[in-house]
mmCIF file of N, CA and C in Angstrom:
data_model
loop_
_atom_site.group_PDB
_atom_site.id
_atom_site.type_symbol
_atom_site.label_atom_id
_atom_site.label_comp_id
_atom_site.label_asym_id
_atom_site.label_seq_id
_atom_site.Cartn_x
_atom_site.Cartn_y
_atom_site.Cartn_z
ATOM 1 N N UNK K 182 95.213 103.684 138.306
ATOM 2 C CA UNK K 182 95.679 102.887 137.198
ATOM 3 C C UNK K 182 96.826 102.018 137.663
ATOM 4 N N UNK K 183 97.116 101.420 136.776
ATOM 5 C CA UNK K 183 97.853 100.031 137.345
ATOM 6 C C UNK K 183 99.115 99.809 135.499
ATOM 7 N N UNK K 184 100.318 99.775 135.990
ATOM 8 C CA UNK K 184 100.629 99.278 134.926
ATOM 9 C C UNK K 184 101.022 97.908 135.155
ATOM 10 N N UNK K 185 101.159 96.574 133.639
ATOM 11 C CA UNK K 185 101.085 95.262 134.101
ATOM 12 C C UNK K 185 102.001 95.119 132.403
ATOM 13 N N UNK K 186 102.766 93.870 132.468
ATOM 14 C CA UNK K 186 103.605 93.681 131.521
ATOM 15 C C UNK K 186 102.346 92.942 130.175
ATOM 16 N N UNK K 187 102.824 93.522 129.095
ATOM 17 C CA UNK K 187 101.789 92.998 127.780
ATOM 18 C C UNK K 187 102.990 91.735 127.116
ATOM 19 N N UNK K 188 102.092 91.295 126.575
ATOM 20 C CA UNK K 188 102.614 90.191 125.590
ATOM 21 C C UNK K 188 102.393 90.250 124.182
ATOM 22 N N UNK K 189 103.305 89.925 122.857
ATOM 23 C CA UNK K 189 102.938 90.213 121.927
ATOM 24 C C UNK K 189 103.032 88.585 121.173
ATOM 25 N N UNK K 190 102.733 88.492 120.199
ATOM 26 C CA UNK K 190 102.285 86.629 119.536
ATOM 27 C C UNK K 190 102.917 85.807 119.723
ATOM 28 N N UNK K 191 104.639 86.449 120.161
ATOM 29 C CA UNK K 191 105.183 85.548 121.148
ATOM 30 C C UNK K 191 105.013 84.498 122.370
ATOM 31 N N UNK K 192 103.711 85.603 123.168
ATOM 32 C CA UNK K 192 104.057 85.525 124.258
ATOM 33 C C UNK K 192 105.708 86.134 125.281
ATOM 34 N N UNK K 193 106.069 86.970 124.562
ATOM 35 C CA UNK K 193 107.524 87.693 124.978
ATOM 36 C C UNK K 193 106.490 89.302 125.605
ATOM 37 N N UNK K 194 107.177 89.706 126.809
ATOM 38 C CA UNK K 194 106.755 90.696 127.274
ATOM 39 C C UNK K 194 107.265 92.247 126.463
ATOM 40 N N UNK K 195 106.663 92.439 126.452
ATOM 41 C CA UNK K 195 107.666 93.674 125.253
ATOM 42 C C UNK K 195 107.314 95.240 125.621
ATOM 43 N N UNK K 196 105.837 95.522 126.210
ATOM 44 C CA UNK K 196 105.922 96.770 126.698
ATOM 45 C C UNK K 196 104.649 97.171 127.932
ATOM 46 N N UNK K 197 105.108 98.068 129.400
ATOM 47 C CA UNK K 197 104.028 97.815 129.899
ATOM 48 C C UNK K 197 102.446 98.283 129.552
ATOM 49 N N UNK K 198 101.506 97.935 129.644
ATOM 50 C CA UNK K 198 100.253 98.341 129.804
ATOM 51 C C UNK K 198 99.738 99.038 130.619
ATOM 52 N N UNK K 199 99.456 100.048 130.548
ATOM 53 C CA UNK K 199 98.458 101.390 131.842
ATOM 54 C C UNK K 199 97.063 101.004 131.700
ATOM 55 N N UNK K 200 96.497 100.683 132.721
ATOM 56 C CA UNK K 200 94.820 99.806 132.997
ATOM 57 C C UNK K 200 94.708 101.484 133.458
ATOM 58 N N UNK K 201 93.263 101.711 132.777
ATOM 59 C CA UNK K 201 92.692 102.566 133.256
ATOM 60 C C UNK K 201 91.688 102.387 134.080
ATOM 61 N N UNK K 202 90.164 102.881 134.385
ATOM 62 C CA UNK K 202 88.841 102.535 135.061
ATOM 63 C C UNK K 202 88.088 103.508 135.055
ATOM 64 N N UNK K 203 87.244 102.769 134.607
ATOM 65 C CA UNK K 203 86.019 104.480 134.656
ATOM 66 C C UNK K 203 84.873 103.350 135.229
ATOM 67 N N UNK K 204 84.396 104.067 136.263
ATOM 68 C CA UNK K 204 83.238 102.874 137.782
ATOM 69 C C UNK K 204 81.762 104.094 137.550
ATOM 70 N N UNK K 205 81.005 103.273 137.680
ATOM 71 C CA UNK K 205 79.700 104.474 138.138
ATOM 72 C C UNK K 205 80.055 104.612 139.522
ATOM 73 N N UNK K 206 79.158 106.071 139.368
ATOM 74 C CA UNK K 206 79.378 106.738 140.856
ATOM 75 C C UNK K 206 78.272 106.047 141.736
ATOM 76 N N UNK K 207 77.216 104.905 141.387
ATOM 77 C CA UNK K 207 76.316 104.238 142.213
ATOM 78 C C UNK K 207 76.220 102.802 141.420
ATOM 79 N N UNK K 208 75.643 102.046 142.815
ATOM 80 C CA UNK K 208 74.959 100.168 141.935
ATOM 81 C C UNK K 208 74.335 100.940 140.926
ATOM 82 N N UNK K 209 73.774 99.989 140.055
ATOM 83 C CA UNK K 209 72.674 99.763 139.231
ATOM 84 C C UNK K 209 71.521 99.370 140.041
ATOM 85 N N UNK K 210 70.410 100.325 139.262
ATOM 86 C CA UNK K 210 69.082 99.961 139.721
ATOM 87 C C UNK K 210 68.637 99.026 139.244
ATOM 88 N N UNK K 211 67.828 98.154 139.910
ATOM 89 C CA UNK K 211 66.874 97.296 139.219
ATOM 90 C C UNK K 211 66.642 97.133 137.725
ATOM 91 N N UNK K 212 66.165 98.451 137.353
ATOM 92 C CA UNK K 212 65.569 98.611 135.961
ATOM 93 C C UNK K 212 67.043 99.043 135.323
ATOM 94 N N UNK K 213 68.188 98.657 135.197
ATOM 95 C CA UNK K 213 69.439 99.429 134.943
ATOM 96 C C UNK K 213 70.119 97.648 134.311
ATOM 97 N N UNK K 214 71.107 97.906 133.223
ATOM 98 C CA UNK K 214 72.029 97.105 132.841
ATOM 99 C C UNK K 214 73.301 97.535 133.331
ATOM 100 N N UNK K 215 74.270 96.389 133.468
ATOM 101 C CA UNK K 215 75.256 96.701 133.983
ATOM 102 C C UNK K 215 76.179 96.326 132.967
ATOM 103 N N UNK K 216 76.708 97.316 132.640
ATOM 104 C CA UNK K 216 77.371 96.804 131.453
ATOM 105 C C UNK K 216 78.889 97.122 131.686
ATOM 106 N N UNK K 217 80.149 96.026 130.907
ATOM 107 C CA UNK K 217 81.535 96.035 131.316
ATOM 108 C C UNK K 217 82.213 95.862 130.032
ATOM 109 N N UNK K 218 83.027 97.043 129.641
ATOM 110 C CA UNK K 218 83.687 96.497 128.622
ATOM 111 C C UNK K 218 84.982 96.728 128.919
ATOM 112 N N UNK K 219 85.955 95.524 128.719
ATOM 113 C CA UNK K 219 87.313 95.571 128.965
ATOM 114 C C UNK K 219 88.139 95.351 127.531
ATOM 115 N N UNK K 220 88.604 96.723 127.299
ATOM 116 C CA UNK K 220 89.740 96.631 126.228
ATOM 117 C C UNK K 220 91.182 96.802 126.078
ATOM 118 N N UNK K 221 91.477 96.213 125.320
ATOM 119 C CA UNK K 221 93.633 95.919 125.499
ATOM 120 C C UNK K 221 93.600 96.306 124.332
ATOM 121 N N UNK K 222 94.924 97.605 123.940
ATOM 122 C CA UNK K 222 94.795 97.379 122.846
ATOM 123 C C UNK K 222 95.966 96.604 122.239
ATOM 124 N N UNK K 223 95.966 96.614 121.125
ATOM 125 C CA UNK K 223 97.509 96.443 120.608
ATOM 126 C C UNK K 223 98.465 97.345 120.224
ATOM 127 N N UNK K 224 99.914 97.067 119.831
ATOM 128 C CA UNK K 224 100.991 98.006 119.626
ATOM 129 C C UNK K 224 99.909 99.476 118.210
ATOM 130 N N UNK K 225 98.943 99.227 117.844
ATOM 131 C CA UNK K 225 98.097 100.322 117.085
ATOM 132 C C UNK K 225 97.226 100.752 117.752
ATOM 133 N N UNK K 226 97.395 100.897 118.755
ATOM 134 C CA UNK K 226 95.611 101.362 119.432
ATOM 135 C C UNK K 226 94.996 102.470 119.036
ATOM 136 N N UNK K 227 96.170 103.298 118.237
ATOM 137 C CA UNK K 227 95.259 104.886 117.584
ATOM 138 C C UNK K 227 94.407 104.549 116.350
ATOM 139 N N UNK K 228 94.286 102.682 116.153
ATOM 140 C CA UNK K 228 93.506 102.108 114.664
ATOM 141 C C UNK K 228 91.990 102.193 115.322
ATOM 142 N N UNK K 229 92.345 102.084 116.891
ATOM 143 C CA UNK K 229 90.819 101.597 117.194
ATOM 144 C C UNK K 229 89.443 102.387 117.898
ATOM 145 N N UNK K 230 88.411 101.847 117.271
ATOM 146 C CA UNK K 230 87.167 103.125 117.902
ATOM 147 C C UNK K 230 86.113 102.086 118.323
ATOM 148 N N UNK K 231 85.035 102.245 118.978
ATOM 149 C CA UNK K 231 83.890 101.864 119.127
ATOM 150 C C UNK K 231 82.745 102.844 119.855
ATOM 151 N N UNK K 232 81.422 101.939 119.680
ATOM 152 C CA UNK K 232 80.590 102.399 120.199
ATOM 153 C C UNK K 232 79.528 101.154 120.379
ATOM 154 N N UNK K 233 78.717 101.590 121.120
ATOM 155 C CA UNK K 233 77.709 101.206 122.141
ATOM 156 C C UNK K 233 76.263 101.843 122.124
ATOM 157 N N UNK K 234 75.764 101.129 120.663
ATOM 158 C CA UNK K 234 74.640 102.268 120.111
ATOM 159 C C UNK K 234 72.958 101.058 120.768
ATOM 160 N N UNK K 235 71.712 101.967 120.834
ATOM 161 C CA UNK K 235 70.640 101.473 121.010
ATOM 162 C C UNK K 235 70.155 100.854 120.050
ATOM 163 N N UNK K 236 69.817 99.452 119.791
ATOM 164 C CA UNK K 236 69.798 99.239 118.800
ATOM 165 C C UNK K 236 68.633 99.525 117.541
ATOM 166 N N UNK K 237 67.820 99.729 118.239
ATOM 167 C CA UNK K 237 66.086 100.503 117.552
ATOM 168 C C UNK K 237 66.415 101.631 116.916
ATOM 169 N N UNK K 238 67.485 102.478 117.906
ATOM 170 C CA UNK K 238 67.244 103.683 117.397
ATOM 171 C C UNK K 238 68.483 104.458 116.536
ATOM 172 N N UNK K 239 69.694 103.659 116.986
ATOM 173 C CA UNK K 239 71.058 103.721 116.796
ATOM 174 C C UNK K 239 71.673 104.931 117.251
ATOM 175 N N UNK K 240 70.987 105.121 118.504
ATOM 176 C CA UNK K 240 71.417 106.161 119.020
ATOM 177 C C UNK K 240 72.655 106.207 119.785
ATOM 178 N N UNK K 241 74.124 106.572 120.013
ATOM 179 C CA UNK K 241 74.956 106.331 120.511
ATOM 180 C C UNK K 241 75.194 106.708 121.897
ATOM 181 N N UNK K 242 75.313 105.890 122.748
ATOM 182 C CA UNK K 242 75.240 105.771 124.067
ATOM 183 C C UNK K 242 76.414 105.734 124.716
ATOM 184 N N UNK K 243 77.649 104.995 124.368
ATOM 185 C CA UNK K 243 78.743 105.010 124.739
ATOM 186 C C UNK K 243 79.996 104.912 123.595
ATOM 187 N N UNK K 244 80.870 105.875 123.647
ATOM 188 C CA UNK K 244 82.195 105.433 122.683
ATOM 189 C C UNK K 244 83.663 105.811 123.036
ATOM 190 N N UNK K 245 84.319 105.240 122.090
ATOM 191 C CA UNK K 245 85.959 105.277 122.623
ATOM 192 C C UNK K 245 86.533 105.614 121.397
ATOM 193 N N UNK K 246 87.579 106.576 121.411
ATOM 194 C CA UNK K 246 88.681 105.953 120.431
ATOM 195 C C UNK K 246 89.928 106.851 120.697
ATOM 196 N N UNK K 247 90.661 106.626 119.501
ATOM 197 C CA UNK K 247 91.947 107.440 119.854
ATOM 198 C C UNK K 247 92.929 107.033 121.289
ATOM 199 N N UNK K 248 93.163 105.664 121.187
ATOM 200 C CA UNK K 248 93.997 104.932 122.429
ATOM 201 C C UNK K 248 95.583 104.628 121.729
ATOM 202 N N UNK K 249 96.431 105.295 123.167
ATOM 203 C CA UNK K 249 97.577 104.845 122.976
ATOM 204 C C UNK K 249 97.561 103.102 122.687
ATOM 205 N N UNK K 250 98.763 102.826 122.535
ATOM 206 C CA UNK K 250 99.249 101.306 122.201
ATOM 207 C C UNK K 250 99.715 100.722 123.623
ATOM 208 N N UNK K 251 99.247 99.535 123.449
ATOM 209 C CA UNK K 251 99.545 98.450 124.764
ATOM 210 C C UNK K 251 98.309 98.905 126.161
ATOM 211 N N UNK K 252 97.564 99.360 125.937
ATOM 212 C CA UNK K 252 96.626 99.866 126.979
ATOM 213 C C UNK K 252 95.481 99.459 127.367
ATOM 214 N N UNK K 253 94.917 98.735 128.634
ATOM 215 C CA UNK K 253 94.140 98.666 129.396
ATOM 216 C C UNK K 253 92.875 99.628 129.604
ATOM 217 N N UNK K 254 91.681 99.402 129.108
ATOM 218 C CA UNK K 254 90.762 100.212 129.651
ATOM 219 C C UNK K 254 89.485 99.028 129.739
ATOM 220 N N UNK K 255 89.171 99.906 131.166
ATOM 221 C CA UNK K 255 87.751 99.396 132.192
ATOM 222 C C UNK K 255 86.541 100.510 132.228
ATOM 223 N N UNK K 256 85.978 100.121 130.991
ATOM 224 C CA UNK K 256 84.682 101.459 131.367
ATOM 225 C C UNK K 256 83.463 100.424 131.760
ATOM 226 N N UNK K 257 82.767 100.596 133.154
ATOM 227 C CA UNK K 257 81.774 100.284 133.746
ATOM 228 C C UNK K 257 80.325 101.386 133.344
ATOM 229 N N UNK K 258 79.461 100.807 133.070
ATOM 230 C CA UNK K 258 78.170 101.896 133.284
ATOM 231 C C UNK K 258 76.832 101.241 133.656
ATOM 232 N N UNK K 259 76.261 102.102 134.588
ATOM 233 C CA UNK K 259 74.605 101.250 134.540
ATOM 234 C C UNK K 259 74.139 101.877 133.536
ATOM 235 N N UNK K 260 72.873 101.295 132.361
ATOM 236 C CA UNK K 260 72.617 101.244 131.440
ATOM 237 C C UNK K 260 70.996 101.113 131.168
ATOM 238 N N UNK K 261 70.036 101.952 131.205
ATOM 239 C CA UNK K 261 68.899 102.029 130.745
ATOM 240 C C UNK K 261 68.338 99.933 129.966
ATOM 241 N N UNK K 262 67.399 99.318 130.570
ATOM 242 C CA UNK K 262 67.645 97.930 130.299
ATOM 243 C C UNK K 262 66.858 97.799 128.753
ATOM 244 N N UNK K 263 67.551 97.769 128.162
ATOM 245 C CA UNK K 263 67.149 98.023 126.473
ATOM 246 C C UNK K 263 68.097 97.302 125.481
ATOM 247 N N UNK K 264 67.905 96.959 124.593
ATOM 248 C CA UNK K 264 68.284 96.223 123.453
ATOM 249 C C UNK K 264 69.864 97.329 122.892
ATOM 250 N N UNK K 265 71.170 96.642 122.757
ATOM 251 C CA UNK K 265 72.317 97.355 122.458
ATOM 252 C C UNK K 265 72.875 96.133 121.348
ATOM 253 N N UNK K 266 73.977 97.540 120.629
ATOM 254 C CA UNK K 266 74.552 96.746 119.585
ATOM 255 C C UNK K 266 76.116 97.349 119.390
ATOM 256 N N UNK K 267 76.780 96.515 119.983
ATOM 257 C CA UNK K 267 78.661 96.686 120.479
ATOM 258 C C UNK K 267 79.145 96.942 118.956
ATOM 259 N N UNK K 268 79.691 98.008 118.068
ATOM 260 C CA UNK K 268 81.010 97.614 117.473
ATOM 261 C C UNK K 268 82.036 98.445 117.245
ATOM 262 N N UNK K 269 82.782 97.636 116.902
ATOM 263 C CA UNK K 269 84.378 97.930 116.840
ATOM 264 C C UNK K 269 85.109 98.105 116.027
ATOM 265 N N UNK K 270 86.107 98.842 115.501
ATOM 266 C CA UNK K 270 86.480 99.259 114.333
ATOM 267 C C UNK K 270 87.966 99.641 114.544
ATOM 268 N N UNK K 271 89.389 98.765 113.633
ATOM 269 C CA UNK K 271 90.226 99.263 113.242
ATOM 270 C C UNK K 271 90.889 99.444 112.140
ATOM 271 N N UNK K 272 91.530 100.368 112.046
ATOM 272 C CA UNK K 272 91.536 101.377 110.846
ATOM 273 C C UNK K 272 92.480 100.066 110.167
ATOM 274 N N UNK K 273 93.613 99.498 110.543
ATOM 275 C CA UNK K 273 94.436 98.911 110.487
ATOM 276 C C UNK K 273 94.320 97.639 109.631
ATOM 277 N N UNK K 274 93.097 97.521 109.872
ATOM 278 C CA UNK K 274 92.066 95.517 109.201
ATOM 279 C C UNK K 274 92.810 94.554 109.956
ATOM 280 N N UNK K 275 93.624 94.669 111.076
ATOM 281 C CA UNK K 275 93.937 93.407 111.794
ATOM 282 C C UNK K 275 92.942 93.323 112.844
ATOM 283 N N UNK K 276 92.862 94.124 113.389
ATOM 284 C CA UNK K 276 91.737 94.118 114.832
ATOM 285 C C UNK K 276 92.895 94.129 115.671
ATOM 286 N N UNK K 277 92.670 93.557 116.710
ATOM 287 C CA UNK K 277 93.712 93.802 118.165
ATOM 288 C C UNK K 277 94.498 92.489 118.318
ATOM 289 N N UNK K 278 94.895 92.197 116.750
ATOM 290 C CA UNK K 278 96.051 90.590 116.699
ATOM 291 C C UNK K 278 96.356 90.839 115.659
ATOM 292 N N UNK K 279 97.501 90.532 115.023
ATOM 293 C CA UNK K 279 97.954 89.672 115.593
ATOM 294 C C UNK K 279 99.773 89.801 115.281
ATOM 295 N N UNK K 280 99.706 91.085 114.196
ATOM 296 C CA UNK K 280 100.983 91.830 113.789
ATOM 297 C C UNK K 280 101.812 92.773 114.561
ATOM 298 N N UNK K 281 100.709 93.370 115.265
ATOM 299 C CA UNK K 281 101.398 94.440 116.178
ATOM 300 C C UNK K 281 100.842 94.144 117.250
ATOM 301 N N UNK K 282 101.121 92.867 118.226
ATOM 302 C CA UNK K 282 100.908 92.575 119.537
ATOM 303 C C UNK K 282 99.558 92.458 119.921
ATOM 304 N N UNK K 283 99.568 91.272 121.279
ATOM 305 C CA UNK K 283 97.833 91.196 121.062
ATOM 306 C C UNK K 283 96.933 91.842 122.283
ATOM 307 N N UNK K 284 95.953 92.263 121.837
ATOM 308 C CA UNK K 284 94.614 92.722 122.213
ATOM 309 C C UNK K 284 93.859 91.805 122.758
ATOM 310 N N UNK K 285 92.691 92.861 122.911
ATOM 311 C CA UNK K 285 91.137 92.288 122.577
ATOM 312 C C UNK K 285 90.561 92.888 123.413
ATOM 313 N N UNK K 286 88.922 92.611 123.122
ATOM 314 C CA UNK K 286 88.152 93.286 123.746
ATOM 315 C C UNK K 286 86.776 92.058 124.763
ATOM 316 N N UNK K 287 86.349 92.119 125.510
ATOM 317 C CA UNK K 287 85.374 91.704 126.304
ATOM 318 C C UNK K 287 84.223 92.288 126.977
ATOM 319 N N UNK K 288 83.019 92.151 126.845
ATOM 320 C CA UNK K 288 81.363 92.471 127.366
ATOM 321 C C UNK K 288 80.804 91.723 127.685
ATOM 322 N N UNK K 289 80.651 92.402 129.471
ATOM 323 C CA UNK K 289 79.653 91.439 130.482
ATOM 324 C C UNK K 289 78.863 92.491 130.552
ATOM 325 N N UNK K 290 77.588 91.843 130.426
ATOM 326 C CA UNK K 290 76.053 92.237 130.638
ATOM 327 C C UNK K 290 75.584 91.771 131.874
ATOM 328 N N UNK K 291 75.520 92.468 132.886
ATOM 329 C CA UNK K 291 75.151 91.720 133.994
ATOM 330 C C UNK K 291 75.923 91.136 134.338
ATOM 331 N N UNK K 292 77.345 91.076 135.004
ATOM 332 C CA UNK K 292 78.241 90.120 134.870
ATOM 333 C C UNK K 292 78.573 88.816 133.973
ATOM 334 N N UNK K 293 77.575 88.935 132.764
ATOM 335 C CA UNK K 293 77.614 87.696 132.146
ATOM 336 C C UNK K 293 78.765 87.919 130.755
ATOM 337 N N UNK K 294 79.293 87.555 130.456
ATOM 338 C CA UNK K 294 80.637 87.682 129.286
ATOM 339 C C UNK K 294 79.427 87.323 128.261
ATOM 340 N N UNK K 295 79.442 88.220 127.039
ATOM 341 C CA UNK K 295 78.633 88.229 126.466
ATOM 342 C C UNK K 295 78.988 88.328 124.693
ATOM 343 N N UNK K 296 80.160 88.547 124.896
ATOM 344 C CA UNK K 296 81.215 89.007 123.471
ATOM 345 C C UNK K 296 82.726 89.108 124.079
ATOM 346 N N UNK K 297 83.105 88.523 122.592
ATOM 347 C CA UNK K 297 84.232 89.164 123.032
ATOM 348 C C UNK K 297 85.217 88.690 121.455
ATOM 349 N N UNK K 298 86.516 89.374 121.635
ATOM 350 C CA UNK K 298 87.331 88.849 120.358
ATOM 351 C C UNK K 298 88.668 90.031 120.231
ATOM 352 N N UNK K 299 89.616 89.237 119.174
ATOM 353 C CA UNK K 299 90.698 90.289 118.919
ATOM 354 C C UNK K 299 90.708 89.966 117.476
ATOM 355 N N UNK K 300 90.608 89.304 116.587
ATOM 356 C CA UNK K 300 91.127 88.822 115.234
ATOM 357 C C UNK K 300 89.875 89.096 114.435
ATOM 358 N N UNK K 301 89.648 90.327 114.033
ATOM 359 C CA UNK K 301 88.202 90.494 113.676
ATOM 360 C C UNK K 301 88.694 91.556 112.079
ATOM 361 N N UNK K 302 89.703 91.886 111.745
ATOM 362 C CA UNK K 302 89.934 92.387 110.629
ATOM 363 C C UNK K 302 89.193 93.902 110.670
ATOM 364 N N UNK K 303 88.295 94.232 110.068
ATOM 365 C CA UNK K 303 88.098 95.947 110.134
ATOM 366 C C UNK K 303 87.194 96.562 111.293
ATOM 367 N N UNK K 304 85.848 95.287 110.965
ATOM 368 C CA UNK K 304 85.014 95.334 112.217
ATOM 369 C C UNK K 304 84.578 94.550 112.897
ATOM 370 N N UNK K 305 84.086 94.125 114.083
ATOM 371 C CA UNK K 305 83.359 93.154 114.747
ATOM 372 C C UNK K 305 82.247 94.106 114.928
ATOM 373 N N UNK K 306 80.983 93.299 115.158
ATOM 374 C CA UNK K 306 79.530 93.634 115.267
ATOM 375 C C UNK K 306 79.135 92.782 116.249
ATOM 376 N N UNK K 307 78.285 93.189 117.624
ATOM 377 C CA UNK K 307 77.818 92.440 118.702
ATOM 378 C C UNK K 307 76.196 92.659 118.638
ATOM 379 N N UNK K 308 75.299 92.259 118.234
ATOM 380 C CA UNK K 308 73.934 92.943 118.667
ATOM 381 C C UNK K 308 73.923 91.789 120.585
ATOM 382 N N UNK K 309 74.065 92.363 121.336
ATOM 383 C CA UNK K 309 73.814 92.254 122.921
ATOM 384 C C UNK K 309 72.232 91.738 123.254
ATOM 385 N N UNK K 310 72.320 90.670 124.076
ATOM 386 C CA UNK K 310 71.299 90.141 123.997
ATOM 387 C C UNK K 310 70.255 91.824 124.893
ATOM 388 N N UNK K 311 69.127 91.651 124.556
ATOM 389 C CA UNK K 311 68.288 92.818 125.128
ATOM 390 C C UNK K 311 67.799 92.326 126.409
ATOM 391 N N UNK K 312 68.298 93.413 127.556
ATOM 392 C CA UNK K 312 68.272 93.438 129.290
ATOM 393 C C UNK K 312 66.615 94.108 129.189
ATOM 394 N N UNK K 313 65.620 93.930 128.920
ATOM 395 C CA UNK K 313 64.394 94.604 129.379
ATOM 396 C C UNK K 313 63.474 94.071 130.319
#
């Protein structure tokens, strides 16, 4: 982990950030998505949760929540190549802006940036284009 100075709507540095990383233990196969989500939170990060559900079946595949404030996280995964649907949820209704310092979140599919946002109020919803 890495800590790095955060900024809040100022732009004034106000507290550091701890980057975490979670890497697969191998490439992605062929038949595999590579999926990247990078999240910051803001001075509330215990507002925020998500998940990373299939979208046919809504079966939940990947999730987060319960994050300190001002924090960096890198979760990498290869990913079965199937239709997904990103969302995000804080308890707070600001999202990761713009009262208590700023956020946000970002998803590359394949290295491709595919979503992303901080000013989203309770939830943001991604349906991910489908890797099949």
């Amino acid at each position: 982990f890495a800590e790095t100075p955060s900024l809040d709507k100022n732009n004034t540095a106000t507290a550091p950030v701890m980057t975490l990383s979670f890497l697969p233990s191998s490439p992605c196969q062929p038949d595999e998505t590579h999926f990247e989500l990078t999240l910051l939170t803001d001075g509330k990060g215990n507002e925020v949760s998500w998940a990373l559900n299939e979208t046919y079946t809504g079966s939940t595949v990947l999730s987060g929540t319960d994050y300190d404030s001002y924090e960096q996280h890198v979760v990498v995964e290869c990913l079965p190549a199937k239709c997904y649907t990103f969302s995000i949820n804080d308890a707070g209704t600001d999202g990761l802006c713009c009262d208590h310092g700023t956020g946000g979140y970002s998803i590359r599919l394949n290295g491709l940036k595919v979503a992303s946002g901080n000013a989203y109020g309770s939830r943001d919803e991604n349906d991910l284009q489908c890797m099949i």
